[in-house]
Amino acid sequence: MSRLTIAIPTFRRPEDLKRAISGVLGQAAEQAGGEIISDVEVLVIDNDARGSAREAALAAAADATAVVRTSPDEPMEPGGVSVRYVVEERPGVAAVRNRALDETPERDLLIFIDDDEEPEPGWLAALVGLRASTGCQAVAGPVIPVYEVEPEEWVRQGEFFVRKTWPTGTVRPVAASNCLLLDLGFVRRVGLRFDEAFGATGGEDTLFTRQLCAAGGVIRWCAEARVRDHVPASRLARPWILRRQRSHAATSVRVELALAGGGAQPAIRARAAAGGLVRIVIGGLRTAGGTLIGDPRHAAKGARLLARGRGILAASTGGGVHREYDH
C-alpha cells in the first residue's frame, strides 16, 4: 500500500482552490485505506507570501471534515485523509513544485493538480490503478476545458484549449504537471528536481518529465483520469491566447537547449530559427487566406502557427518567453 500526497499549487484563486480541494477530498476518502492507497494527504502550497489561500484551504477542509495537519511529521492513521497548508515565498511554479518534493520525503506517490481544475469522477482511482497495474513511474491524464463564458468561434475553431489524448496505457515521452502522478521513490533515486530557471515562464514540467524518461522512467497515459480546467473569460481574449502560444513555443526551444547541453546548442538554435521562419510564413498566409474567405478555422489555425513561429524564432536568440508566473 502506498502513502499518497496530492499537491495543489495556488496563487490568489481562493474560490477556485476551494472547488479543487473539495473535488480531491471527495475522491481521496474513497481511496484511502483501500487495496492500493494507505492514506491521502492533500498538500496546498500557496505561492503568495501573504498566505492569502489559508482561509480557503482550511474552510474546504472543514467542509469535508478532513483532518488538518501542520507538519509532515504528524502521524496519519491508515485510511486517513488530511489537509496540510504551507506557504512557498519564492515566486515561480518550479519553486512550488520543488516544495512539494521537499514536503514529501516519506511519501510514496505524489499527484499534481492545478488550483483552477476539478477532478471528474473516477479520476483518482484511474491514476493510482494504472500505476499499480503497470508499475510505471508516472501517469498523466487529460485536461478538459470548461469555459466561464461561451468563447467566440475563432477560439473554438483554433482549439487553443484542447489537449490531445491517447488510449489508456500509451507510453508518453513527456507530460504536463496539471494532472500527473509521480513515483516519489524513483524521483528521489535519480535525483530529479524542477528547474527553477523555468519558474516564471512554465515549461518546468516538460523538462522534468523528459528527464524522468531519460533516467529510465516510464510515463503512461490514462484517458479515464480526467480533470476539468475552468477557463475564465479573461483567458479567451485573442491577445492573451496568442501571447501564450508564443511563450509556450519559445519555452519548448529552451527545454531542448537545456537537455542538449552546450555542444549541441548552436545546431538547435539554427533549426529553431529556420523552423520559426517557416511557421511565420505559412501561418501568415493561412491567416490571411482564412480572413479573406471568412473561414474562422483557417484564420485561427494560421494565427496559432504564426504566433508559435514568432516564439520559436525569438527563442533561437534567447527571447520570446512571457514571465507568466513571475509575481
Short mmCIF file of C-alpha atoms in Angstrom, two decimals:
data_model
loop_
_atom_site.label_atom_id
_atom_site.label_comp_id
_atom_site.label_asym_id
_atom_site.label_seq_id
_atom_site.Cartn_x
_atom_site.Cartn_y
_atom_site.Cartn_z
CA MET A 1 0.00 0.00 0.00
CA SER A 2 1.24 3.46 -0.90
CA ARG A 3 1.14 6.73 1.01
CA LEU A 4 -0.23 9.38 -1.34
CA THR A 5 0.10 13.16 -1.34
CA ILE A 6 -1.98 15.27 -3.73
CA ALA A 7 -0.34 18.68 -4.18
CA ILE A 8 -2.34 21.74 -5.24
CA PRO A 9 -0.17 24.77 -6.03
CA THR A 10 -2.13 28.00 -5.75
CA PHE A 11 -1.81 31.76 -6.16
CA ARG A 12 -4.67 34.12 -5.29
CA ARG A 13 -7.56 31.96 -6.52
CA PRO A 14 -9.44 31.24 -3.28
CA GLU A 15 -12.75 30.18 -4.82
CA ASP A 16 -11.12 28.01 -7.45
CA LEU A 17 -8.95 26.47 -4.75
CA LYS A 18 -11.93 25.54 -2.57
CA ARG A 19 -13.55 23.80 -5.54
CA ALA A 20 -10.34 21.90 -6.32
CA ILE A 21 -9.82 20.80 -2.70
CA SER A 22 -13.43 19.70 -2.38
CA GLY A 23 -13.23 17.57 -5.51
CA VAL A 24 -9.95 16.00 -4.47
CA LEU A 25 -11.05 15.25 -0.91
CA GLY A 26 -14.22 13.51 -2.06
CA GLN A 27 -12.19 11.03 -4.09
CA ALA A 28 -9.40 10.75 -1.51
CA ALA A 29 -11.87 9.43 1.05
CA GLU A 30 -12.89 6.69 -1.40
CA GLN A 31 -9.31 5.52 -1.99
CA ALA A 32 -7.69 5.84 1.45
CA GLY A 33 -7.47 2.54 3.28
CA GLY A 34 -8.15 0.52 0.14
CA GLU A 35 -6.03 -2.08 -1.58
CA ILE A 36 -3.68 0.46 -3.19
CA ILE A 37 -3.58 3.59 -1.01
CA SER A 38 -2.91 3.61 2.72
CA ASP A 39 -3.68 7.27 3.41
CA VAL A 40 -4.06 10.51 1.48
CA GLU A 41 -2.66 13.93 2.28
CA VAL A 42 -3.85 16.99 0.36
CA LEU A 43 -0.98 19.48 0.36
CA VAL A 44 -1.89 23.08 -0.53
CA ILE A 45 1.18 25.12 -1.49
CA ASP A 46 0.45 28.85 -1.52
CA ASN A 47 2.85 30.91 -3.65
CA ASP A 48 1.54 34.15 -2.15
CA ALA A 49 3.93 35.19 0.61
CA ARG A 50 0.99 36.81 2.43
CA GLY A 51 -0.69 33.42 2.82
CA SER A 52 -3.89 34.55 1.15
CA ALA A 53 -5.09 30.98 0.47
CA ARG A 54 -5.01 29.82 4.08
CA GLU A 55 -8.63 30.65 4.88
CA ALA A 56 -9.95 28.98 1.72
CA ALA A 57 -7.87 25.85 2.30
CA LEU A 58 -8.96 25.45 5.90
CA ALA A 59 -12.60 26.16 5.03
CA ALA A 60 -12.57 23.45 2.35
CA ALA A 61 -11.02 21.02 4.81
CA ALA A 62 -13.68 21.83 7.40
CA ASP A 63 -16.48 21.37 4.88
CA ALA A 64 -15.17 17.89 4.13
CA THR A 65 -14.48 17.14 7.82
CA ALA A 66 -10.87 16.35 6.89
CA VAL A 67 -8.12 16.37 9.48
CA VAL A 68 -5.87 19.44 9.31
CA ARG A 69 -2.18 18.77 9.89
CA THR A 70 0.53 21.38 10.31
CA SER A 71 3.62 19.22 9.89
CA PRO A 72 4.60 16.22 7.73
CA ASP A 73 5.81 14.57 10.93
CA GLU A 74 2.33 14.37 12.42
CA PRO A 75 1.20 10.75 12.16
CA MET A 76 -1.63 9.63 9.93
CA GLU A 77 -3.83 6.64 10.62
CA PRO A 78 -4.28 4.02 7.87
CA GLY A 79 -7.30 5.08 5.89
CA GLY A 80 -6.89 8.69 6.98
CA VAL A 81 -7.36 11.79 4.86
CA SER A 82 -5.79 15.10 5.83
CA VAL A 83 -5.15 18.61 4.54
CA ARG A 84 -1.91 20.48 5.08
CA TYR A 85 -1.23 24.10 4.11
CA VAL A 86 2.22 25.64 3.51
CA VAL A 87 3.50 28.88 2.03
CA GLU A 88 6.31 28.94 -0.55
CA GLU A 89 7.59 32.50 -0.66
CA ARG A 90 9.96 32.05 -3.61
CA PRO A 91 7.98 33.09 -6.69
CA GLY A 92 7.52 30.74 -9.61
CA VAL A 93 5.80 27.47 -10.37
CA ALA A 94 9.03 25.44 -10.27
CA ALA A 95 9.77 26.56 -6.71
CA VAL A 96 6.28 25.47 -5.69
CA ARG A 97 6.67 22.04 -7.30
CA ASN A 98 10.06 21.56 -5.65
CA ARG A 99 8.47 22.50 -2.34
CA ALA A 100 6.04 19.62 -2.90
CA LEU A 101 9.02 17.27 -3.31
CA ASP A 102 10.64 18.68 -0.17
CA GLU A 103 7.44 18.26 1.86
CA THR A 104 7.04 14.57 0.97
CA PRO A 105 10.30 12.79 1.92
CA GLU A 106 8.49 9.81 3.44
CA ARG A 107 5.63 9.55 0.95
CA ASP A 108 5.39 7.07 -1.92
CA LEU A 109 3.27 8.82 -4.55
CA LEU A 110 2.71 12.46 -5.45
CA ILE A 111 -0.07 13.82 -7.67
CA PHE A 112 -0.15 17.37 -9.01
CA ILE A 113 -3.42 19.10 -9.90
CA ASP A 114 -3.83 22.84 -10.51
CA ASP A 115 -5.94 25.13 -8.36
CA ASP A 116 -8.25 26.06 -11.25
CA GLU A 117 -9.01 22.42 -12.03
CA GLU A 118 -11.63 20.00 -10.78
CA PRO A 119 -11.29 16.21 -10.97
CA GLU A 120 -14.02 14.28 -12.73
CA PRO A 121 -15.49 11.18 -11.04
CA GLY A 122 -13.07 8.26 -11.07
CA TRP A 123 -10.00 10.47 -11.63
CA LEU A 124 -8.02 9.34 -8.60
CA ALA A 125 -8.96 5.66 -8.87
CA ALA A 126 -7.87 5.68 -12.52
CA LEU A 127 -4.49 7.29 -11.82
CA VAL A 128 -3.48 5.06 -8.91
CA GLY A 129 -4.99 1.97 -10.52
CA LEU A 130 -2.96 2.29 -13.71
CA ARG A 131 0.21 2.92 -11.78
CA ALA A 132 -0.43 -0.13 -9.57
CA SER A 133 -1.20 -2.41 -12.51
CA THR A 134 1.77 -1.38 -14.67
CA GLY A 135 4.46 -0.31 -12.19
CA CYS A 136 5.24 2.78 -14.26
CA GLN A 137 7.00 5.78 -12.77
CA ALA A 138 4.42 8.39 -13.81
CA VAL A 139 0.82 8.60 -15.01
CA ALA A 140 -0.72 11.56 -16.84
CA GLY A 141 -4.32 12.27 -17.76
CA PRO A 142 -6.40 14.59 -19.97
CA VAL A 143 -7.40 18.13 -19.08
CA ILE A 144 -10.80 19.19 -20.43
CA PRO A 145 -11.61 22.91 -20.84
CA VAL A 146 -14.75 24.32 -19.22
CA TYR A 147 -15.36 27.91 -20.30
CA GLU A 148 -16.69 30.59 -17.96
CA VAL A 149 -18.37 32.27 -20.94
CA GLU A 150 -19.08 30.99 -24.43
CA PRO A 151 -15.92 31.61 -26.50
CA GLU A 152 -16.06 33.20 -29.91
CA GLU A 153 -15.95 30.92 -32.95
CA TRP A 154 -12.31 31.86 -33.64
CA VAL A 155 -11.32 30.42 -30.24
CA ARG A 156 -13.30 27.22 -30.74
CA GLN A 157 -12.04 26.63 -34.27
CA GLY A 158 -8.46 27.28 -33.20
CA GLU A 159 -8.78 24.61 -30.47
CA PHE A 160 -6.42 26.66 -28.30
CA PHE A 161 -7.53 24.98 -25.08
CA VAL A 162 -8.00 21.45 -26.45
CA ARG A 163 -5.32 18.97 -25.44
CA LYS A 164 -4.51 15.72 -27.21
CA THR A 165 -5.38 12.37 -25.68
CA TRP A 166 -4.28 8.78 -26.28
CA PRO A 167 -5.52 5.30 -25.37
CA THR A 168 -5.01 4.29 -21.76
CA GLY A 169 -1.62 2.67 -21.23
CA THR A 170 0.11 4.54 -24.06
CA VAL A 171 3.73 5.32 -23.18
CA ARG A 172 4.40 9.03 -23.49
CA PRO A 173 7.77 10.81 -23.77
CA VAL A 174 6.59 13.91 -21.91
CA ALA A 175 3.66 15.12 -19.79
CA ALA A 176 2.22 18.26 -18.25
CA SER A 177 2.05 18.52 -14.47
CA ASN A 178 -1.56 19.69 -14.16
CA CYS A 179 -2.73 16.06 -13.98
CA LEU A 180 0.31 13.99 -13.13
CA LEU A 181 1.15 11.15 -10.73
CA LEU A 182 4.79 10.55 -9.79
CA ASP A 183 6.54 7.61 -8.12
CA LEU A 184 8.49 9.50 -5.48
CA GLY A 185 10.84 6.59 -4.81
CA PHE A 186 12.05 6.76 -8.40
CA VAL A 187 12.21 10.57 -8.38
CA ARG A 188 14.40 10.51 -5.29
CA ARG A 189 16.65 7.70 -6.56
CA VAL A 190 17.54 9.53 -9.76
CA GLY A 191 17.69 12.96 -8.09
CA LEU A 192 15.08 14.75 -10.18
CA ARG A 193 14.10 18.34 -9.42
CA PHE A 194 12.13 21.00 -11.27
CA ASP A 195 14.47 23.50 -12.93
CA GLU A 196 13.79 26.88 -11.35
CA ALA A 197 15.14 28.67 -14.41
CA PHE A 198 11.70 27.85 -15.83
CA GLY A 199 9.84 29.01 -12.74
CA ALA A 200 8.47 32.26 -14.17
CA THR A 201 7.77 31.00 -17.68
CA GLY A 202 6.47 27.47 -17.26
CA GLY A 203 7.94 24.53 -19.10
CA GLU A 204 9.47 23.12 -15.92
CA ASP A 205 7.14 20.12 -16.18
CA THR A 206 8.14 19.42 -19.80
CA LEU A 207 11.81 19.39 -18.84
CA PHE A 208 11.19 17.35 -15.68
CA THR A 209 9.18 14.61 -17.38
CA ARG A 210 11.61 14.34 -20.27
CA GLN A 211 14.44 13.97 -17.76
CA LEU A 212 12.38 11.32 -15.97
CA CYS A 213 12.16 9.32 -19.20
CA ALA A 214 15.86 9.84 -19.93
CA ALA A 215 16.63 8.38 -16.49
CA GLY A 216 14.70 5.20 -17.35
CA GLY A 217 11.25 6.15 -16.10
CA VAL A 218 8.05 5.33 -17.98
CA ILE A 219 5.10 7.72 -18.29
CA ARG A 220 1.76 6.13 -19.18
CA TRP A 221 -1.37 7.89 -20.33
CA CYS A 222 -4.67 7.33 -18.53
CA ALA A 223 -7.62 8.53 -20.61
CA GLU A 224 -10.04 7.99 -17.71
CA ALA A 225 -8.16 10.27 -15.29
CA ARG A 226 -9.86 13.46 -16.48
CA VAL A 227 -9.79 16.88 -14.84
CA ARG A 228 -11.80 19.94 -15.84
CA ASP A 229 -9.86 23.14 -16.44
CA HIS A 230 -12.07 26.14 -15.62
CA VAL A 231 -11.11 28.80 -18.17
CA PRO A 232 -12.04 32.37 -17.10
CA ALA A 233 -13.30 34.93 -19.59
CA SER A 234 -10.03 36.86 -19.34
CA ARG A 235 -8.17 33.98 -20.98
CA LEU A 236 -10.45 33.91 -24.01
CA ALA A 237 -9.17 37.21 -25.42
CA ARG A 238 -7.12 36.85 -28.59
CA PRO A 239 -4.07 38.80 -27.32
CA TRP A 240 -3.80 36.57 -24.22
CA ILE A 241 -4.20 33.39 -26.28
CA LEU A 242 -1.61 34.33 -28.90
CA ARG A 243 0.87 35.59 -26.29
CA ARG A 244 0.66 32.22 -24.54
CA GLN A 245 1.15 30.40 -27.85
CA ARG A 246 4.30 32.43 -28.50
CA SER A 247 5.60 31.85 -24.99
CA HIS A 248 4.91 28.10 -24.98
CA ALA A 249 6.65 27.68 -28.32
CA ALA A 250 9.66 29.65 -27.11
CA THR A 251 9.78 27.60 -23.93
CA SER A 252 9.85 24.37 -25.94
CA VAL A 253 13.07 25.58 -27.56
CA ARG A 254 14.52 26.43 -24.14
CA VAL A 255 13.75 22.88 -22.99
CA GLU A 256 15.60 21.44 -25.99
CA LEU A 257 18.57 23.67 -25.22
CA ALA A 258 18.59 22.62 -21.56
CA LEU A 259 18.50 18.93 -22.46
CA ALA A 260 21.16 19.18 -25.14
CA GLY A 261 23.98 20.84 -23.28
CA GLY A 262 26.48 23.32 -24.71
CA GLY A 263 27.87 21.39 -27.67
CA ALA A 264 24.58 20.86 -29.49
CA GLN A 265 23.03 24.23 -28.73
CA PRO A 266 24.19 26.10 -31.87
CA ALA A 267 22.55 23.49 -34.12
CA ILE A 268 19.34 23.65 -32.09
CA ARG A 269 19.27 27.42 -32.34
CA ALA A 270 19.80 27.27 -36.11
CA ARG A 271 16.98 24.72 -36.54
CA ALA A 272 14.71 26.85 -34.35
CA ALA A 273 15.41 29.96 -36.41
CA ALA A 274 14.66 28.14 -39.66
CA GLY A 275 11.59 26.40 -38.27
CA GLY A 276 10.28 29.63 -36.79
CA LEU A 277 10.59 31.44 -40.09
CA VAL A 278 8.77 28.69 -41.98
CA ARG A 279 5.92 28.74 -39.46
CA ILE A 280 5.67 32.52 -39.68
CA VAL A 281 5.35 32.44 -43.45
CA ILE A 282 2.86 29.55 -43.60
CA GLY A 283 0.89 30.83 -40.61
CA GLY A 284 0.71 34.34 -42.07
CA LEU A 285 -0.56 33.05 -45.41
CA ARG A 286 -3.15 30.81 -43.78
CA THR A 287 -4.35 33.61 -41.51
CA ALA A 288 -4.73 35.99 -44.45
CA GLY A 289 -6.48 33.37 -46.54
CA GLY A 290 -8.87 32.38 -43.78
CA THR A 291 -9.72 36.00 -43.07
CA LEU A 292 -10.25 36.74 -46.77
CA ILE A 293 -12.71 33.88 -47.34
CA GLY A 294 -14.35 34.22 -43.93
CA ASP A 295 -13.19 30.84 -42.62
CA PRO A 296 -12.57 31.17 -38.84
CA ARG A 297 -10.89 27.76 -38.64
CA HIS A 298 -8.17 28.63 -41.15
CA ALA A 299 -7.78 32.11 -39.70
CA ALA A 300 -7.41 30.76 -36.15
CA LYS A 301 -5.11 27.87 -37.07
CA GLY A 302 -2.99 30.25 -39.10
CA ALA A 303 -2.77 32.75 -36.25
CA ARG A 304 -1.75 29.92 -33.93
CA LEU A 305 1.02 28.76 -36.28
CA LEU A 306 2.20 32.33 -36.81
CA ALA A 307 2.38 33.02 -33.08
CA ARG A 308 4.26 29.80 -32.43
CA GLY A 309 6.68 30.62 -35.23
CA ARG A 310 7.38 34.01 -33.71
CA GLY A 311 8.05 32.38 -30.33
CA ILE A 312 10.38 29.76 -31.81
CA LEU A 313 12.29 32.34 -33.82
CA ALA A 314 12.68 34.62 -30.82
CA ALA A 315 13.86 31.71 -28.65
CA SER A 316 16.62 30.94 -31.13
CA THR A 317 18.30 34.14 -29.94
CA GLY A 318 17.27 33.86 -26.29
CA GLY A 319 13.92 35.68 -26.24
CA GLY A 320 10.24 35.07 -26.78
CA VAL A 321 9.03 33.91 -23.38
CA HIS A 322 6.42 35.60 -21.22
CA ARG A 323 7.07 35.50 -17.48
CA GLU A 324 3.55 34.42 -16.62
CA TYR A 325 4.36 33.12 -13.13
CA ASP A 326 6.73 35.93 -12.10
CA HIS A 327 4.77 37.90 -9.49
#
